[in-house]
PDB file of C-alpha atoms in Angstrom:
ATOM      1  CA  MET A   1      98.238  89.203  78.967  1.00 44.00           C
ATOM      2  CA  SER A   2      98.023  89.357  74.846  1.00 45.00           C
ATOM      3  CA  PHE A   3     100.094  92.382  72.527  1.00 42.00           C
ATOM      4  CA  ALA A   4      97.461  94.701  72.352  1.00 53.00           C
ATOM      5  CA  LEU A   5      97.763  95.944  75.986  1.00 50.00           C
ATOM      6  CA  PHE A   6     101.585  96.903  75.904  1.00 51.00           C
ATOM      7  CA  ASP A   7     100.460  98.634  72.575  1.00 58.00           C
ATOM      8  CA  PHE A   8      97.568 100.189  74.673  1.00 52.00           C
ATOM      9  CA  LEU A   9     100.299 101.363  77.634  1.00 52.00           C
ATOM     10  CA  ASN A  10     102.471 102.767  75.495  1.00 57.00           C
ATOM     11  CA  ALA A  11     100.782 104.786  73.132  1.00 56.00           C
ATOM     12  CA  TYR A  12     100.380 106.367  76.255  1.00 53.00           C
ATOM     13  CA  LYS A  13     103.990 106.335  78.104  1.00 54.00           C
ATOM     14  CA  ASP A  14     104.526 109.862  77.628  1.00 55.00           C
ATOM     15  CA  ARG A  15     102.348 110.577  80.087  1.00 53.00           C
ATOM     16  CA  THR A  16     103.807 109.239  81.996  1.00 49.00           C
ATOM     17  CA  PHE A  17     105.229 110.607  84.730  1.00 50.00           C
ATOM     18  CA  ARG A  18     109.245 109.091  84.612  1.00 54.00           C
ATOM     19  CA  PRO A  19     110.551 106.510  82.694  1.00 54.00           C
ATOM     20  CA  LYS A  20     109.991 102.466  82.794  1.00 57.00           C
ATOM     21  CA  LYS A  21     112.328 100.640  85.096  1.00 61.00           C
ATOM     22  CA  ARG A  22     113.774  98.500  83.594  1.00 60.00           C
ATOM     23  CA  PHE A  23     116.104  94.992  84.519  1.00 58.00           C
ATOM     24  CA  VAL A  24     120.009  94.206  83.693  1.00 59.00           C
ATOM     25  CA  PRO A  25     120.394  92.334  81.052  1.00 63.00           C
ATOM     26  CA  GLY A  26     122.218  88.824  81.702  1.00 56.00           C
ATOM     27  CA  SER A  27     120.932  88.625  85.404  1.00 60.00           C
ATOM     28  CA  VAL A  28     118.369  87.374  87.438  1.00 55.00           C
ATOM     29  CA  ARG A  29     115.399  89.165  87.576  1.00 57.00           C
ATOM     30  CA  TYR A  30     115.756  90.146  84.007  1.00 59.00           C
ATOM     31  CA  LYS A  31     115.565  86.484  82.763  1.00 60.00           C
ATOM     32  CA  LEU A  32     111.965  85.923  84.979  1.00 65.00           C
ATOM     33  CA  HIS A  33     110.866  89.534  83.517  1.00 58.00           C
ATOM     34  CA  LYS A  34     111.669  87.816  80.473  1.00 62.00           C
ATOM     35  CA  TYR A  35     109.699  84.505  81.093  1.00 52.00           C
ATOM     36  CA  ALA A  36     106.830  86.156  82.973  1.00 63.00           C
ATOM     37  CA  GLN A  37     106.740  88.597  79.545  1.00 64.00           C
ATOM     38  CA  ALA A  38     106.550  85.411  77.620  1.00 58.00           C
ATOM     39  CA  SER A  39     103.763  82.881  79.318  1.00 54.00           C
ATOM     40  CA  LEU A  40     102.001  85.922  79.773  1.00 58.00           C
ATOM     41  CA  HIS A  41     102.103  86.390  75.936  1.00 57.00           C
ATOM     42  CA  SER A  42     101.454  82.598  75.843  1.00 52.00           C
ATOM     43  CA  GLY A  43      97.913  83.341  76.225  1.00 59.00           C
ATOM     44  CA  LEU A  44      98.903  81.121  79.907  1.00 67.00           C
ATOM     45  CA  ASP A  45      95.674  81.870  82.728  1.00 86.00           C
ATOM     46  CA  PHE A  46      97.016  83.937  84.349  1.00 89.00           C
ATOM     47  CA  ARG A  47      96.645  81.914  88.126  1.00 91.00           C
ATOM     48  CA  ASP A  48      99.402  79.297  86.440  1.00 90.00           C
ATOM     49  CA  ALA A  49     101.487  82.561  85.061  1.00 90.00           C
ATOM     50  CA  VAL A  50     101.912  83.862  88.316  1.00 94.00           C
ATOM     51  CA  GLN A  51     103.029  80.397  89.596  1.00 94.00           C
ATOM     52  CA  LEU A  52     106.830  80.192  91.024  1.00 94.00           C
ATOM     53  CA  PRO A  53     109.236  78.986  88.032  1.00 90.00           C
ATOM     54  CA  PRO A  54     110.987  75.886  88.948  1.00 90.00           C
ATOM     55  CA  ASN A  55     114.475  76.426  90.764  1.00 87.00           C
ATOM     56  CA  GLU A  56     113.644  79.978  91.440  1.00 88.00           C
ATOM     57  CA  ASP A  57     113.802  82.242  94.255  1.00 90.00           C
ATOM     58  CA  VAL A  58     110.173  83.774  94.820  1.00 95.00           C
ATOM     59  CA  ASN A  59     111.526  87.011  96.862  1.00 94.00           C
ATOM     60  CA  ASP A  60     113.217  87.176  93.216  1.00 92.00           C
ATOM     61  CA  TRP A  61     110.125  87.004  91.540  1.00 94.00           C
ATOM     62  CA  ILE A  62     107.853  88.910  93.621  1.00 96.00           C
ATOM     63  CA  ALA A  63     110.867  91.717  93.263  1.00 93.00           C
ATOM     64  CA  VAL A  64     110.512  91.201  89.306  1.00 92.00           C
ATOM     65  CA  HIS A  65     106.498  91.494  89.673  1.00 94.00           C
ATOM     66  CA  VAL A  66     106.661  95.015  91.644  1.00 96.00           C
ATOM     67  CA  VAL A  67     108.583  96.071  89.559  1.00 92.00           C
ATOM     68  CA  ASP A  68     106.316  95.436  85.816  1.00 92.00           C
ATOM     69  CA  PHE A  69     103.843  96.251  88.720  1.00 95.00           C
ATOM     70  CA  PHE A  70     105.288  99.820  89.154  1.00 94.00           C
ATOM     71  CA  ASN A  71     105.932  99.796  85.938  1.00 91.00           C
ATOM     72  CA  ARG A  72     102.395  99.569  83.764  1.00 92.00           C
ATOM     73  CA  ILE A  73     100.255 101.466  86.440  1.00 94.00           C
ATOM     74  CA  ASN A  74     102.628 104.521  86.190  1.00 92.00           C
ATOM     75  CA  LEU A  75     101.171 104.150  83.028  1.00 90.00           C
ATOM     76  CA  LEU A  76      98.366 103.100  82.827  1.00 92.00           C
ATOM     77  CA  TYR A  77      97.325 106.360  85.153  1.00 94.00           C
ATOM     78  CA  GLY A  78      99.380 108.075  82.403  1.00 91.00           C
ATOM     79  CA  THR A  79      96.076 107.577  79.885  1.00 90.00           C
ATOM     80  CA  ILE A  80      93.782 109.365  82.659  1.00 93.00           C
ATOM     81  CA  SER A  81      95.488 111.961  84.135  1.00 93.00           C
ATOM     82  CA  GLU A  82      95.597 114.633  82.693  1.00 93.00           C
ATOM     83  CA  TYR A  83      91.505 114.648  84.011  1.00 94.00           C
ATOM     84  CA  CYS A  84      93.358 114.191  87.453  1.00 97.00           C
ATOM     85  CA  ASN A  85      93.813 117.004  89.542  1.00 96.00           C
ATOM     86  CA  GLU A  86      93.574 119.250  92.710  1.00 96.00           C
ATOM     87  CA  LYS A  87      89.280 120.112  91.415  1.00 96.00           C
ATOM     88  CA  THR A  88      87.985 117.028  89.891  1.00 96.00           C
ATOM     89  CA  CYS A  89      89.746 115.103  92.706  1.00 98.00           C
ATOM     90  CA  PRO A  90      90.836 116.330  95.621  1.00 98.00           C
ATOM     91  CA  PHE A  91      91.011 113.527  97.880  1.00 96.00           C
ATOM     92  CA  MET A  92      92.686 111.053  97.218  1.00 98.00           C
ATOM     93  CA  SER A  93      89.566 108.467  96.957  1.00 97.00           C
ATOM     94  CA  GLY A  94      87.453 105.378  95.861  1.00 95.00           C
ATOM     95  CA  GLY A  95      84.018 107.089  95.620  1.00 91.00           C
ATOM     96  CA  GLN A  96      82.516 107.794  99.369  1.00 91.00           C
ATOM     97  CA  LYS A  97      83.322 104.870 100.932  1.00 94.00           C
ATOM     98  CA  TYR A  98      87.469 104.425 100.757  1.00 96.00           C
ATOM     99  CA  GLU A  99      89.200 107.720 101.446  1.00 98.00           C
ATOM    100  CA  TYR A 100      93.785 107.351 101.690  1.00 98.00           C
ATOM    101  CA  LEU A 101      95.539 109.077 103.316  1.00 98.00           C
ATOM    102  CA  TRP A 102      99.824 109.592 102.981  1.00 98.00           C
ATOM    103  CA  GLN A 103     102.367 108.634 105.371  1.00 97.00           C
ATOM    104  CA  ASP A 104     105.633 108.964 104.908  1.00 95.00           C
ATOM    105  CA  ASP A 105     108.555 108.990 106.735  1.00 88.00           C
ATOM    106  CA  ASP A 106     109.709 112.650 105.656  1.00 89.00           C
ATOM    107  CA  ASN A 107     107.345 114.709 105.011  1.00 92.00           C
ATOM    108  CA  TYR A 108     105.045 113.134 106.472  1.00 96.00           C
ATOM    109  CA  LYS A 109     104.818 111.717 109.051  1.00 94.00           C
ATOM    110  CA  LYS A 110     100.800 111.839 110.163  1.00 96.00           C
ATOM    111  CA  PRO A 111      98.665 110.255 107.789  1.00 97.00           C
ATOM    112  CA  THR A 112      97.363 113.093 105.702  1.00 98.00           C
ATOM    113  CA  ARG A 113      94.765 113.867 103.328  1.00 98.00           C
ATOM    114  CA  LEU A 114      96.511 114.778  99.725  1.00 98.00           C
ATOM    115  CA  PRO A 115      94.553 115.694  96.819  1.00 98.00           C
ATOM    116  CA  ALA A 116      94.999 112.109  94.493  1.00 98.00           C
ATOM    117  CA  PRO A 117      97.440 114.105  91.837  1.00 97.00           C
ATOM    118  CA  VAL A 118      99.563 114.969  94.781  1.00 98.00           C
ATOM    119  CA  TYR A 119      99.582 111.878  97.000  1.00 98.00           C
ATOM    120  CA  ILE A 120     100.101 109.315  93.598  1.00 98.00           C
ATOM    121  CA  SER A 121     102.811 111.549  92.945  1.00 96.00           C
ATOM    122  CA  LEU A 122     103.756 111.272  96.616  1.00 97.00           C
ATOM    123  CA  LEU A 123     103.916 107.089  96.413  1.00 98.00           C
ATOM    124  CA  MET A 124     105.308 107.013  92.081  1.00 96.00           C
ATOM    125  CA  ASP A 125     109.032 108.733  94.071  1.00 95.00           C
ATOM    126  CA  TRP A 126     108.053 106.867  97.072  1.00 97.00           C
ATOM    127  CA  ILE A 127     107.808 103.789  95.104  1.00 96.00           C
ATOM    128  CA  GLU A 128     111.609 104.623  92.653  1.00 94.00           C
ATOM    129  CA  ASP A 129     113.497 105.123  96.159  1.00 94.00           C
ATOM    130  CA  LYS A 130     112.630 101.756  97.287  1.00 95.00           C
ATOM    131  CA  ILE A 131     113.161  99.491  94.966  1.00 92.00           C
ATOM    132  CA  ASN A 132     116.334 101.382  93.412  1.00 91.00           C
ATOM    133  CA  ASP A 133     117.624 101.356  97.292  1.00 93.00           C
ATOM    134  CA  GLN A 134     120.260  98.349  96.362  1.00 91.00           C
ATOM    135  CA  ASN A 135     119.480  97.821 100.855  1.00 92.00           C
ATOM    136  CA  SER A 136     115.698  96.957  99.558  1.00 94.00           C
ATOM    137  CA  PHE A 137     115.718  95.381  96.594  1.00 92.00           C
ATOM    138  CA  PRO A 138     120.000  94.245  95.712  1.00 89.00           C
ATOM    139  CA  VAL A 139     120.494  93.236  92.519  1.00 84.00           C
ATOM    140  CA  ASP A 140     123.902  91.367  93.902  1.00 83.00           C
ATOM    141  CA  PRO A 141     122.984  88.094  93.339  1.00 82.00           C
ATOM    142  CA  SER A 142     125.219  87.491  96.520  1.00 85.00           C
ATOM    143  CA  VAL A 143     123.865  89.632  98.983  1.00 88.00           C
ATOM    144  CA  PRO A 144     120.753  88.470 100.676  1.00 92.00           C
ATOM    145  CA  PHE A 145     117.042  89.526 101.105  1.00 94.00           C
ATOM    146  CA  PRO A 146     116.353  92.232 103.190  1.00 96.00           C
ATOM    147  CA  SER A 147     113.821  90.405 106.298  1.00 96.00           C
ATOM    148  CA  ASN A 148     111.557  93.351 105.395  1.00 97.00           C
ATOM    149  CA  PHE A 149     111.782  92.325 101.572  1.00 97.00           C
ATOM    150  CA  ARG A 150     108.149  91.057 101.996  1.00 98.00           C
ATOM    151  CA  LYS A 151     107.064  93.297 103.571  1.00 98.00           C
ATOM    152  CA  LEU A 152     107.648  96.280 102.021  1.00 98.00           C
ATOM    153  CA  CYS A 153     107.158  94.653  98.785  1.00 98.00           C
ATOM    154  CA  SER A 154     102.883  94.102 100.111  1.00 99.00           C
ATOM    155  CA  LYS A 155     103.527  98.534 101.199  1.00 98.00           C
ATOM    156  CA  ILE A 156     104.575  99.410  97.789  1.00 98.00           C
ATOM    157  CA  LEU A 157     101.485  96.605  96.174  1.00 98.00           C
ATOM    158  CA  THR A 158      99.071  97.877  98.777  1.00 98.00           C
ATOM    159  CA  ARG A 159      99.563 101.481  97.554  1.00 98.00           C
ATOM    160  CA  LEU A 160      99.380 101.209  93.651  1.00 98.00           C
ATOM    161  CA  PHE A 161      96.180  99.018  94.758  1.00 98.00           C
ATOM    162  CA  ARG A 162      94.834 101.750  95.397  1.00 98.00           C
ATOM    163  CA  VAL A 163      95.662 103.297  92.525  1.00 98.00           C
ATOM    164  CA  PHE A 164      93.766 100.975  90.417  1.00 97.00           C
ATOM    165  CA  VAL A 165      90.510 101.714  92.901  1.00 98.00           C
ATOM    166  CA  HIS A 166      91.001 105.587  92.133  1.00 98.00           C
ATOM    167  CA  VAL A 167      91.365 105.102  88.497  1.00 97.00           C
ATOM    168  CA  TYR A 168      88.302 102.500  88.049  1.00 96.00           C
ATOM    169  CA  ILE A 169      85.767 104.734  90.733  1.00 96.00           C
ATOM    170  CA  HIS A 170      86.870 108.048  89.193  1.00 97.00           C
ATOM    171  CA  HIS A 171      87.589 107.960  85.320  1.00 96.00           C
ATOM    172  CA  PHE A 172      86.414 105.132  84.450  1.00 93.00           C
ATOM    173  CA  GLU A 173      84.228 106.869  81.525  1.00 93.00           C
ATOM    174  CA  ARG A 174      87.662 108.139  80.591  1.00 93.00           C
ATOM    175  CA  LEU A 175      88.708 105.268  79.795  1.00 91.00           C
ATOM    176  CA  ILE A 176      85.780 104.054  77.773  1.00 92.00           C
ATOM    177  CA  GLN A 177      86.398 106.681  76.023  1.00 93.00           C
ATOM    178  CA  ILE A 178      89.313 105.789  75.366  1.00 90.00           C
ATOM    179  CA  GLY A 179      89.359 102.283  74.153  1.00 90.00           C
ATOM    180  CA  GLY A 180      91.268 101.738  77.401  1.00 87.00           C
ATOM    181  CA  GLU A 181      88.774  99.823  79.608  1.00 90.00           C
ATOM    182  CA  ALA A 182      89.489  96.268  78.502  1.00 89.00           C
ATOM    183  CA  HIS A 183      93.435  96.536  78.906  1.00 88.00           C
ATOM    184  CA  VAL A 184      92.858  97.908  82.403  1.00 92.00           C
ATOM    185  CA  ASN A 185      90.763  94.385  83.562  1.00 93.00           C
ATOM    186  CA  THR A 186      93.120  92.326  82.401  1.00 91.00           C
ATOM    187  CA  CYS A 187      96.065  93.711  83.773  1.00 93.00           C
ATOM    188  CA  TYR A 188      94.184  94.443  87.052  1.00 96.00           C
ATOM    189  CA  LYS A 189      93.319  90.051  86.450  1.00 94.00           C
ATOM    190  CA  HIS A 190      96.990  89.887  86.432  1.00 94.00           C
ATOM    191  CA  PHE A 191      97.688  92.085  89.180  1.00 97.00           C
ATOM    192  CA  TYR A 192      94.479  90.172  91.017  1.00 97.00           C
ATOM    193  CA  TYR A 193      95.747  87.012  90.643  1.00 96.00           C
ATOM    194  CA  PHE A 194     100.442  87.707  92.118  1.00 97.00           C
ATOM    195  CA  VAL A 195      99.236  90.291  94.998  1.00 98.00           C
ATOM    196  CA  THR A 196      96.109  86.768  96.262  1.00 98.00           C
ATOM    197  CA  GLU A 197      98.475  84.470  95.096  1.00 97.00           C
ATOM    198  CA  TYR A 198     100.971  85.849  97.087  1.00 98.00           C
ATOM    199  CA  ARG A 199      99.295  87.076  99.689  1.00 98.00           C
ATOM    200  CA  LEU A 200     100.571  90.403  99.768  1.00 98.00           C
ATOM    201  CA  VAL A 201      97.241  92.919  99.049  1.00 98.00           C
ATOM    202  CA  SER A 202      94.502  92.193 102.739  1.00 98.00           C
ATOM    203  CA  GLN A 203      91.187  90.852 102.182  1.00 97.00           C
ATOM    204  CA  LYS A 204      90.355  94.526 103.959  1.00 96.00           C
ATOM    205  CA  GLU A 205      92.208  96.091 100.878  1.00 97.00           C
ATOM    206  CA  LEU A 206      90.638  93.898  98.205  1.00 98.00           C
ATOM    207  CA  ASP A 207      86.947  94.737  98.840  1.00 97.00           C
ATOM    208  CA  ALA A 208      87.339  98.259  98.505  1.00 97.00           C
ATOM    209  CA  LEU A 209      86.546  96.438  94.018  1.00 97.00           C
ATOM    210  CA  LYS A 210      85.048  93.532  94.980  1.00 96.00           C
ATOM    211  CA  ASP A 211      82.203  93.818  93.002  1.00 95.00           C
ATOM    212  CA  LEU A 212      84.237  94.188  90.547  1.00 95.00           C
ATOM    213  CA  THR A 213      87.006  91.328  90.404  1.00 96.00           C
ATOM    214  CA  ARG A 214      83.348  89.288  91.107  1.00 94.00           C
ATOM    215  CA  LYS A 215      82.493  90.067  87.350  1.00 94.00           C
ATOM    216  CA  LEU A 216      86.169  90.001  86.216  1.00 93.00           C
ATOM    217  CA  ILE A 217      86.977  87.262  88.202  1.00 91.00           C
ATOM    218  CA  PRO A 218      84.620  83.264  88.202  1.00 79.00           C
ATOM    219  CA  LEU A 219      84.563  82.406  91.866  1.00 67.00           C
ATOM    220  CA  LYS A 220      85.954  79.521  91.156  1.00 54.00           C
ATOM    221  CA  SER A 221      89.336  80.989  90.292  1.00 43.00           C
ATOM    222  CA  GLY A 222      89.277  84.273  93.207  1.00 41.00           C
ATOM    223  CA  LYS A 223      90.677  83.777  96.369  1.00 44.00           C
ATOM    224  CA  ASP A 224      88.521  85.005  99.346  1.00 42.00           C
TER     225      ASP A 224
END
């Protein structure tokens, strides 16, 4: 992943929902975050870049990427957010075949149909709450990860994937207009390789962008 992607996303950072989440300098995750960035900037193949570094905890590696993908997809949505409103996108969908309903433990205890911008705003708030929760994402290395950590990360990344689906299917023309197609493709490929390597998003979910994935990722390098 070149610096061009980060430059593109940062150009729209004022449109993001919330401040970028950062790692504490000197912490294990800060080190892993820097390691991951260096691997991407070096031009390392995505398949290799997502591999767990030697002698590191896989949960720390996953935690770092969950936060990074949250930051990037939040910025990505910011590039088209002014064109995504309750009139243009009355439902959180990915074409006619896929519609995503919102459910949480607070105000939406049953799956609820919502406009795309409302769904995405609730999603980003929900993720931010989770990654700020020391019980879910412990920062202290002496505190173990909860038993449901992988399940939670899978849910977070699955929901973030749905933002990719909505943006690609409903706002792709806008991405082309602002010169963002190649950058978003790069971000998506990194995301895809990571979630398939660690089996964090089901194939059933990934099928929503099956045709795009076939174009962007060689079949011999993808995972079925």
